mmCIF file of C-alpha atoms in Angstrom:
data_model
loop_
_atom_site.group_PDB
_atom_site.id
_atom_site.type_symbol
_atom_site.label_atom_id
_atom_site.label_comp_id
_atom_site.label_asym_id
_atom_site.label_seq_id
_atom_site.Cartn_x
_atom_site.Cartn_y
_atom_site.Cartn_z
ATOM 1 C CA UNK A 11 13.373 -33.174 -24.197
ATOM 2 C CA UNK A 12 11.897 -31.928 -27.522
ATOM 3 C CA UNK A 13 13.281 -28.442 -26.958
ATOM 4 C CA UNK A 14 16.765 -29.933 -26.178
ATOM 5 C CA UNK A 15 16.823 -32.013 -29.362
ATOM 6 C CA UNK A 16 15.857 -29.086 -31.567
ATOM 7 C CA UNK A 17 18.316 -26.705 -29.945
ATOM 8 C CA UNK A 18 21.043 -29.258 -29.858
ATOM 9 C CA UNK A 19 21.667 -28.953 -26.136
ATOM 10 C CA UNK A 20 21.026 -31.110 -22.996
ATOM 11 C CA UNK A 21 17.799 -31.066 -21.085
ATOM 12 C CA UNK A 22 19.739 -29.547 -18.148
ATOM 13 C CA UNK A 23 20.641 -26.572 -20.304
ATOM 14 C CA UNK A 24 17.036 -26.078 -21.291
ATOM 15 C CA UNK A 25 16.128 -26.122 -17.598
ATOM 16 C CA UNK A 26 18.744 -23.530 -16.810
ATOM 17 C CA UNK A 27 17.588 -21.169 -19.643
ATOM 18 C CA UNK A 28 13.957 -21.356 -18.316
ATOM 19 C CA UNK A 29 14.823 -21.054 -14.645
ATOM 20 C CA UNK A 30 18.159 -19.204 -14.311
ATOM 21 C CA UNK A 31 18.822 -17.648 -17.719
ATOM 22 C CA UNK A 32 21.701 -15.462 -16.429
ATOM 23 C CA UNK A 33 23.802 -18.640 -15.935
ATOM 24 C CA UNK A 34 23.690 -19.564 -19.645
ATOM 25 C CA UNK A 35 25.741 -18.019 -22.456
ATOM 26 C CA UNK A 36 23.767 -15.579 -24.596
ATOM 27 C CA UNK A 37 24.254 -17.545 -27.815
ATOM 28 C CA UNK A 38 22.992 -20.786 -26.220
ATOM 29 C CA UNK A 39 20.118 -19.073 -24.480
ATOM 30 C CA UNK A 40 18.921 -17.496 -27.846
ATOM 31 C CA UNK A 41 19.067 -20.988 -29.506
ATOM 32 C CA UNK A 42 16.982 -22.561 -26.720
ATOM 33 C CA UNK A 43 14.446 -19.707 -26.603
ATOM 34 C CA UNK A 44 14.074 -20.036 -30.462
ATOM 35 C CA UNK A 45 13.259 -23.703 -30.049
ATOM 36 C CA UNK A 46 10.878 -22.928 -27.284
ATOM 37 C CA UNK A 47 8.981 -20.487 -29.517
ATOM 38 C CA UNK A 48 8.994 -22.878 -32.532
ATOM 39 C CA UNK A 49 7.577 -25.733 -30.438
ATOM 40 C CA UNK A 50 5.261 -23.481 -28.485
ATOM 41 C CA UNK A 51 6.567 -25.058 -25.311
ATOM 42 C CA UNK A 52 5.002 -24.149 -21.955
ATOM 43 C CA UNK A 53 6.262 -25.433 -18.599
ATOM 44 C CA UNK A 54 3.783 -27.722 -16.857
ATOM 45 C CA UNK A 55 3.217 -26.119 -13.510
ATOM 46 C CA UNK A 56 1.754 -29.292 -11.929
ATOM 47 C CA UNK A 57 4.778 -31.405 -12.949
ATOM 48 C CA UNK A 58 7.131 -28.682 -11.774
ATOM 49 C CA UNK A 59 5.366 -28.698 -8.437
ATOM 50 C CA UNK A 60 5.808 -32.465 -7.993
ATOM 51 C CA UNK A 61 9.561 -32.136 -8.684
ATOM 52 C CA UNK A 62 10.302 -28.962 -6.669
ATOM 53 C CA UNK A 63 7.670 -29.094 -3.950
ATOM 54 C CA UNK A 64 6.818 -25.469 -4.838
ATOM 55 C CA UNK A 65 3.705 -24.240 -6.697
ATOM 56 C CA UNK A 66 5.196 -20.941 -7.956
ATOM 57 C CA UNK A 67 2.023 -19.330 -6.626
ATOM 58 C CA UNK A 68 1.791 -16.711 -3.842
ATOM 59 C CA UNK A 69 -1.355 -15.946 -1.961
ATOM 60 C CA UNK A 70 -2.627 -12.421 -1.005
ATOM 61 C CA UNK A 71 -5.339 -11.888 1.557
ATOM 62 C CA UNK A 72 -6.911 -8.432 1.282
ATOM 63 C CA UNK A 73 -10.015 -6.553 2.153
ATOM 64 C CA UNK A 74 -12.460 -6.189 -0.796
ATOM 65 C CA UNK A 75 -12.127 -2.343 -1.416
ATOM 66 C CA UNK A 76 -11.689 0.102 -4.214
ATOM 67 C CA UNK A 77 -9.916 2.691 -1.909
ATOM 68 C CA UNK A 78 -6.817 4.046 -3.556
ATOM 69 C CA UNK A 79 -4.364 2.941 -0.824
ATOM 70 C CA UNK A 80 -5.275 -0.721 -0.357
ATOM 71 C CA UNK A 81 -6.098 -1.280 -4.042
ATOM 72 C CA UNK A 82 -2.765 0.211 -5.174
ATOM 73 C CA UNK A 83 -0.859 -1.771 -2.528
ATOM 74 C CA UNK A 84 -2.447 -5.036 -3.824
ATOM 75 C CA UNK A 85 -1.642 -4.170 -7.492
ATOM 76 C CA UNK A 86 2.016 -3.353 -6.548
ATOM 77 C CA UNK A 87 2.427 -6.666 -4.578
ATOM 78 C CA UNK A 88 1.020 -8.549 -7.576
ATOM 79 C CA UNK A 89 3.433 -6.728 -10.011
ATOM 80 C CA UNK A 90 6.478 -7.512 -7.791
ATOM 81 C CA UNK A 91 5.560 -11.215 -7.690
ATOM 82 C CA UNK A 92 4.818 -11.574 -11.409
ATOM 83 C CA UNK A 93 8.012 -9.782 -12.345
ATOM 84 C CA UNK A 94 9.865 -12.494 -10.398
ATOM 85 C CA UNK A 95 7.978 -15.247 -12.180
ATOM 86 C CA UNK A 96 5.385 -15.985 -9.522
ATOM 87 C CA UNK A 97 1.615 -16.314 -10.055
ATOM 88 C CA UNK A 98 -0.681 -14.687 -7.582
ATOM 89 C CA UNK A 99 -3.931 -15.971 -6.076
ATOM 90 C CA UNK A 100 -6.022 -13.365 -4.211
ATOM 91 C CA UNK A 101 -8.554 -13.983 -1.464
ATOM 92 C CA UNK A 102 -10.685 -10.866 -1.213
ATOM 93 C CA UNK A 103 -12.546 -10.568 2.191
ATOM 94 C CA UNK A 104 -15.510 -8.402 3.088
ATOM 95 C CA UNK A 105 -13.969 -7.909 6.565
ATOM 96 C CA UNK A 106 -10.671 -8.569 8.291
ATOM 97 C CA UNK A 107 -11.163 -10.482 11.506
ATOM 98 C CA UNK A 108 -9.790 -13.821 12.795
ATOM 99 C CA UNK A 109 -12.631 -15.925 11.348
ATOM 100 C CA UNK A 110 -12.513 -14.393 7.849
ATOM 101 C CA UNK A 111 -8.772 -14.405 7.767
ATOM 102 C CA UNK A 112 -8.668 -18.145 8.680
ATOM 103 C CA UNK A 113 -11.198 -18.835 5.953
ATOM 104 C CA UNK A 114 -9.213 -16.888 3.402
ATOM 105 C CA UNK A 115 -5.911 -18.623 4.362
ATOM 106 C CA UNK A 116 -7.558 -22.018 4.202
ATOM 107 C CA UNK A 117 -8.802 -21.230 0.681
ATOM 108 C CA UNK A 118 -5.309 -20.303 -0.372
ATOM 109 C CA UNK A 119 -3.657 -23.338 1.300
ATOM 110 C CA UNK A 120 -5.934 -25.692 -0.713
ATOM 111 C CA UNK A 121 -4.439 -24.105 -3.766
ATOM 112 C CA UNK A 122 -0.916 -25.025 -2.617
ATOM 113 C CA UNK A 123 0.419 -21.496 -2.372
ATOM 114 C CA UNK A 124 4.111 -21.261 -1.280
ATOM 115 C CA UNK A 125 3.434 -18.259 1.086
ATOM 116 C CA UNK A 126 1.019 -15.449 1.811
ATOM 117 C CA UNK A 127 0.995 -11.691 2.084
ATOM 118 C CA UNK A 128 -1.813 -10.243 4.193
ATOM 119 C CA UNK A 129 -2.894 -6.640 3.634
ATOM 120 C CA UNK A 130 -4.269 -5.777 7.023
ATOM 121 C CA UNK A 131 -5.033 -2.029 7.520
ATOM 122 C CA UNK A 132 -7.761 -2.633 10.098
ATOM 123 C CA UNK A 133 -7.545 -2.803 13.915
ATOM 124 C CA UNK A 134 -9.764 -5.912 13.664
ATOM 125 C CA UNK A 135 -7.001 -7.806 11.796
ATOM 126 C CA UNK A 136 -4.653 -7.825 14.790
ATOM 127 C CA UNK A 137 -6.221 -10.785 16.510
ATOM 128 C CA UNK A 138 -6.157 -12.865 13.348
ATOM 129 C CA UNK A 139 -2.559 -12.019 12.734
ATOM 130 C CA UNK A 140 -1.686 -13.409 16.190
ATOM 131 C CA UNK A 141 -3.152 -16.803 15.425
ATOM 132 C CA UNK A 142 -1.700 -17.784 12.029
ATOM 133 C CA UNK A 143 -0.681 -21.449 11.207
ATOM 134 C CA UNK A 144 2.991 -21.662 12.161
ATOM 135 C CA UNK A 145 3.964 -23.753 9.154
ATOM 136 C CA UNK A 146 2.724 -21.113 6.655
ATOM 137 C CA UNK A 147 5.298 -18.345 5.571
ATOM 138 C CA UNK A 148 3.375 -15.070 6.052
ATOM 139 C CA UNK A 149 4.173 -11.396 5.814
ATOM 140 C CA UNK A 150 1.741 -8.493 6.515
ATOM 141 C CA UNK A 151 1.363 -5.119 4.920
ATOM 142 C CA UNK A 152 -0.046 -1.975 6.669
ATOM 143 C CA UNK A 153 -0.482 -4.009 9.846
ATOM 144 C CA UNK A 154 -0.017 -3.124 13.505
ATOM 145 C CA UNK A 155 3.430 -3.317 15.093
ATOM 146 C CA UNK A 156 2.568 -5.644 17.958
ATOM 147 C CA UNK A 157 2.115 -8.844 15.958
ATOM 148 C CA UNK A 158 4.376 -11.814 15.493
ATOM 149 C CA UNK A 159 4.664 -11.363 11.728
ATOM 150 C CA UNK A 160 7.109 -9.295 9.595
ATOM 151 C CA UNK A 161 5.400 -6.057 8.412
ATOM 152 C CA UNK A 162 6.084 -3.751 5.465
ATOM 153 C CA UNK A 163 4.331 -0.337 5.403
ATOM 154 C CA UNK A 164 4.551 3.370 4.773
ATOM 155 C CA UNK A 165 5.521 5.499 7.879
ATOM 156 C CA UNK A 166 2.160 7.130 8.401
ATOM 157 C CA UNK A 167 3.245 9.026 11.443
ATOM 158 C CA UNK A 168 6.184 10.590 9.604
ATOM 159 C CA UNK A 169 4.069 11.550 6.646
ATOM 160 C CA UNK A 170 1.492 13.265 8.809
ATOM 161 C CA UNK A 171 4.144 14.981 10.843
ATOM 162 C CA UNK A 172 5.840 16.319 7.687
ATOM 163 C CA UNK A 173 2.658 17.910 6.265
ATOM 164 C CA UNK A 174 1.621 19.397 9.632
ATOM 165 C CA UNK A 175 5.092 20.879 10.063
ATOM 166 C CA UNK A 176 4.870 22.308 6.552
ATOM 167 C CA UNK A 177 1.615 24.096 7.484
ATOM 168 C CA UNK A 178 3.201 25.470 10.770
ATOM 169 C CA UNK A 179 6.184 26.661 8.864
ATOM 170 C CA UNK A 180 3.849 28.707 6.658
ATOM 171 C CA UNK A 181 2.833 30.629 9.718
ATOM 172 C CA UNK A 182 -0.460 28.972 10.635
ATOM 173 C CA UNK A 183 -1.101 29.076 14.367
ATOM 174 C CA UNK A 184 -2.628 25.612 14.374
ATOM 175 C CA UNK A 185 -3.834 22.931 11.968
ATOM 176 C CA UNK A 186 -7.232 21.202 11.997
ATOM 177 C CA UNK A 187 -7.491 17.530 11.044
ATOM 178 C CA UNK A 188 -10.093 15.554 9.088
ATOM 179 C CA UNK A 189 -9.271 11.913 10.008
ATOM 180 C CA UNK A 190 -10.195 8.565 8.527
ATOM 181 C CA UNK A 191 -12.314 5.936 10.291
ATOM 182 C CA UNK A 192 -11.400 4.893 13.825
ATOM 183 C CA UNK A 193 -10.709 1.242 12.908
ATOM 184 C CA UNK A 194 -8.136 2.071 10.186
ATOM 185 C CA UNK A 195 -4.537 1.825 11.415
ATOM 186 C CA UNK A 196 -3.375 4.342 8.819
ATOM 187 C CA UNK A 197 -5.920 6.911 10.002
ATOM 188 C CA UNK A 198 -4.733 6.603 13.585
ATOM 189 C CA UNK A 199 -1.063 6.826 12.612
ATOM 190 C CA UNK A 200 -1.762 10.034 10.740
ATOM 191 C CA UNK A 201 -3.559 11.449 13.838
ATOM 192 C CA UNK A 202 -0.536 10.541 15.963
ATOM 193 C CA UNK A 203 1.850 12.350 13.593
ATOM 194 C CA UNK A 204 -0.366 15.436 13.384
ATOM 195 C CA UNK A 205 -0.983 15.682 17.097
ATOM 196 C CA UNK A 206 2.640 15.091 17.950
ATOM 197 C CA UNK A 207 3.849 17.980 15.921
ATOM 198 C CA UNK A 208 1.214 20.434 17.331
ATOM 199 C CA UNK A 209 2.020 19.401 20.935
ATOM 200 C CA UNK A 210 5.778 19.579 20.407
ATOM 201 C CA UNK A 211 5.357 23.129 19.009
ATOM 202 C CA UNK A 212 3.076 24.136 21.917
ATOM 203 C CA UNK A 213 0.149 24.822 19.612
ATOM 204 C CA UNK A 214 -3.527 24.183 20.335
ATOM 205 C CA UNK A 215 -4.756 20.793 19.265
ATOM 206 C CA UNK A 216 -8.262 21.144 17.675
ATOM 207 C CA UNK A 217 -10.792 18.199 18.071
ATOM 208 C CA UNK A 218 -10.415 15.482 15.468
ATOM 209 C CA UNK A 219 -13.187 15.256 12.795
ATOM 210 C CA UNK A 220 -13.703 11.720 11.582
ATOM 211 C CA UNK A 221 -14.696 10.949 8.036
ATOM 212 C CA UNK A 222 -15.067 7.648 6.100
ATOM 213 C CA UNK A 223 -12.439 8.278 3.411
ATOM 214 C CA UNK A 224 -15.098 9.485 0.880
ATOM 215 C CA UNK A 225 -15.336 12.914 -0.783
ATOM 216 C CA UNK A 226 -18.918 13.136 0.583
ATOM 217 C CA UNK A 227 -17.820 12.890 4.160
ATOM 218 C CA UNK A 228 -15.012 15.397 3.491
ATOM 219 C CA UNK A 229 -17.667 17.790 2.095
ATOM 220 C CA UNK A 230 -19.878 17.397 5.134
ATOM 221 C CA UNK A 231 -17.019 17.966 7.552
ATOM 222 C CA UNK A 232 -15.730 20.837 5.432
ATOM 223 C CA UNK A 233 -19.011 22.634 5.963
ATOM 224 C CA UNK A 234 -18.570 22.368 9.687
ATOM 225 C CA UNK A 235 -14.957 23.581 9.391
ATOM 226 C CA UNK A 236 -16.161 26.603 7.324
ATOM 227 C CA UNK A 237 -17.968 27.839 10.455
ATOM 228 C CA UNK A 238 -14.809 27.993 12.524
ATOM 229 C CA UNK A 239 -13.795 31.675 12.708
ATOM 230 C CA UNK A 240 -10.049 31.015 13.295
ATOM 231 C CA UNK A 241 -9.663 28.384 10.593
ATOM 232 C CA UNK A 242 -6.597 28.892 8.465
ATOM 233 C CA UNK A 243 -5.200 25.368 7.811
ATOM 234 C CA UNK A 244 -6.551 21.892 7.403
ATOM 235 C CA UNK A 245 -4.732 18.509 7.021
ATOM 236 C CA UNK A 246 -7.095 15.915 5.488
ATOM 237 C CA UNK A 247 -6.240 12.228 5.973
ATOM 238 C CA UNK A 248 -6.759 11.350 2.308
ATOM 239 C CA UNK A 249 -7.157 13.200 -1.044
ATOM 240 C CA UNK A 250 -10.708 12.037 -1.726
ATOM 241 C CA UNK A 251 -11.888 13.674 1.569
ATOM 242 C CA UNK A 252 -9.763 16.722 0.725
ATOM 243 C CA UNK A 253 -11.724 17.095 -2.531
ATOM 244 C CA UNK A 254 -14.966 17.387 -0.481
ATOM 245 C CA UNK A 255 -13.379 19.911 1.877
ATOM 246 C CA UNK A 256 -12.258 22.066 -1.025
ATOM 247 C CA UNK A 257 -15.727 22.216 -2.362
ATOM 248 C CA UNK A 258 -17.303 22.970 1.009
ATOM 249 C CA UNK A 259 -14.922 25.821 1.649
ATOM 250 C CA UNK A 260 -15.453 27.271 -1.818
ATOM 251 C CA UNK A 261 -19.268 27.149 -1.333
ATOM 252 C CA UNK A 262 -18.761 28.956 2.024
ATOM 253 C CA UNK A 263 -16.859 31.762 0.388
ATOM 254 C CA UNK A 264 -13.496 30.659 1.727
ATOM 255 C CA UNK A 265 -10.629 30.988 -0.787
ATOM 256 C CA UNK A 266 -7.985 28.233 -0.896
ATOM 257 C CA UNK A 267 -5.161 28.932 -0.152
ATOM 258 C CA UNK A 268 -5.634 32.705 0.406
ATOM 259 C CA UNK A 269 -8.024 32.172 3.332
ATOM 260 C CA UNK A 270 -7.521 28.466 4.191
ATOM 261 C CA UNK A 271 -4.658 26.139 3.331
ATOM 262 C CA UNK A 272 -5.703 22.522 2.625
ATOM 263 C CA UNK A 273 -3.418 19.452 2.467
ATOM 264 C CA UNK A 274 -4.250 15.846 1.733
ATOM 265 C CA UNK A 275 -2.523 12.385 1.904
ATOM 266 C CA UNK A 276 -1.915 9.697 -0.770
ATOM 267 C CA UNK A 277 -1.162 11.803 -3.872
ATOM 268 C CA UNK A 278 -3.805 10.100 -5.991
ATOM 269 C CA UNK A 279 -3.277 10.596 -9.826
ATOM 270 C CA UNK A 280 -6.060 13.313 -9.818
ATOM 271 C CA UNK A 281 -4.566 15.338 -6.890
ATOM 272 C CA UNK A 282 -2.434 17.499 -9.268
ATOM 273 C CA UNK A 283 -5.650 18.400 -11.145
ATOM 274 C CA UNK A 284 -7.809 19.480 -8.267
ATOM 275 C CA UNK A 285 -8.508 23.191 -8.073
ATOM 276 C CA UNK A 286 -6.238 24.388 -6.683
ATOM 277 C CA UNK A 287 -3.722 21.537 -7.244
ATOM 278 C CA UNK A 288 -3.444 19.722 -3.849
ATOM 279 C CA UNK A 289 -0.549 19.712 -1.530
ATOM 280 C CA UNK A 290 -0.366 16.107 -0.265
ATOM 281 C CA UNK A 291 1.818 13.216 0.976
ATOM 282 C CA UNK A 292 2.871 10.649 -1.557
ATOM 283 C CA UNK A 293 3.068 7.007 -0.522
ATOM 284 C CA UNK A 294 5.397 4.739 -2.432
ATOM 285 C CA UNK A 295 3.236 1.683 -2.744
ATOM 286 C CA UNK A 296 5.519 0.154 -5.251
ATOM 287 C CA UNK A 297 8.311 0.047 -2.666
ATOM 288 C CA UNK A 298 5.975 -1.414 -0.059
ATOM 289 C CA UNK A 299 4.964 -4.180 -2.394
ATOM 290 C CA UNK A 300 8.635 -4.909 -3.291
ATOM 291 C CA UNK A 301 9.660 -5.101 0.395
ATOM 292 C CA UNK A 302 6.758 -7.362 1.306
ATOM 293 C CA UNK A 303 7.575 -9.651 -1.642
ATOM 294 C CA UNK A 304 11.183 -9.995 -0.682
ATOM 295 C CA UNK A 305 10.377 -10.461 2.968
ATOM 296 C CA UNK A 306 8.119 -13.294 2.029
ATOM 297 C CA UNK A 307 10.867 -14.891 -0.137
ATOM 298 C CA UNK A 308 13.136 -14.743 2.901
ATOM 299 C CA UNK A 309 10.491 -16.532 5.003
ATOM 300 C CA UNK A 310 9.920 -19.132 2.366
ATOM 301 C CA UNK A 311 13.619 -19.826 2.270
ATOM 302 C CA UNK A 312 13.602 -20.473 6.107
ATOM 303 C CA UNK A 313 15.356 -17.083 6.842
ATOM 304 C CA UNK A 314 13.985 -14.599 9.351
ATOM 305 C CA UNK A 315 13.635 -11.182 7.673
ATOM 306 C CA UNK A 316 13.729 -7.931 9.783
ATOM 307 C CA UNK A 317 10.520 -7.505 11.702
ATOM 308 C CA UNK A 318 9.631 -4.061 10.226
ATOM 309 C CA UNK A 319 10.310 -2.277 7.001
ATOM 310 C CA UNK A 320 9.133 1.355 6.954
ATOM 311 C CA UNK A 321 8.902 3.260 3.682
ATOM 312 C CA UNK A 322 9.426 6.994 3.995
ATOM 313 C CA UNK A 323 6.624 9.106 2.444
ATOM 314 C CA UNK A 324 7.240 12.259 0.412
ATOM 315 C CA UNK A 325 5.630 15.698 0.944
ATOM 316 C CA UNK A 326 4.439 17.043 -2.462
ATOM 317 C CA UNK A 327 3.821 20.825 -2.221
ATOM 318 C CA UNK A 328 1.375 22.280 -4.619
ATOM 319 C CA UNK A 329 -0.940 25.408 -4.761
ATOM 320 C CA UNK A 330 -3.441 24.564 -2.053
ATOM 321 C CA UNK A 331 -1.139 25.645 0.805
ATOM 322 C CA UNK A 332 0.295 29.130 1.306
ATOM 323 C CA UNK A 333 1.392 31.518 4.028
ATOM 324 C CA UNK A 334 -1.125 32.329 6.698
#
């Protein structure tokens, strides 16, 4: 009311400027916003929630990790929500199973969130996603396909297939693979993409080497790979492990890419500054976050979004891969 009096407009016009500014003439909008600044007016979220029945807060359930993929996904979801005027409350869990997810959701529900995005890259999250409260609008990110919840994610199979095909096109007879942990859906999707290309091309499929996403595990497995006499190409399931593989090969006297081509996955900001600069697969986490946010808005509005939105990854070719 104070803003309306100072700006010489109705309270309804002030409300439109603050909530749907595109519906107000530019001159009127500028006058109202000037009054808002002069009075240092801030909307009262508690009062707004009583009127609209909405808190303007979205919840995110995620595993507590500093790994590049999940951490960047979380950041991009938060940015998409904030850009649309929503606040975000995050429940970070030490593990993703049915019990921990129920506890995290309950914590968010007591805060009155309007909907929840669950970042669920683990196999252990599947059971929890099958037993969600039906009245809560929920969307999942990086989750399994066989769940009754809309999912947004990068097409891991396509990304792995693309980089494996790139290495075969360079003349390598086969491609070894350093994979992520067995309980990570992304790791298993990348194995499927890698193996599918080798099998379709009639090439030998080497045994999978499992790491834990860390550069240290990549280094340890890289030392084992360096002992393989016919090794010419390696696809590593993330860039951190690829960094370890590069060091192990260098210590073993193997030149990259002259003797062995190495490719990673993620395109972390440092990948272009590895030596040699790393060929890798770029994931568009910003697009995943945008899709997840808009799918959740659809669910909150009572609509049923498409069940899956896959974001295509991009092969980024640098100097760590070359002709066999």
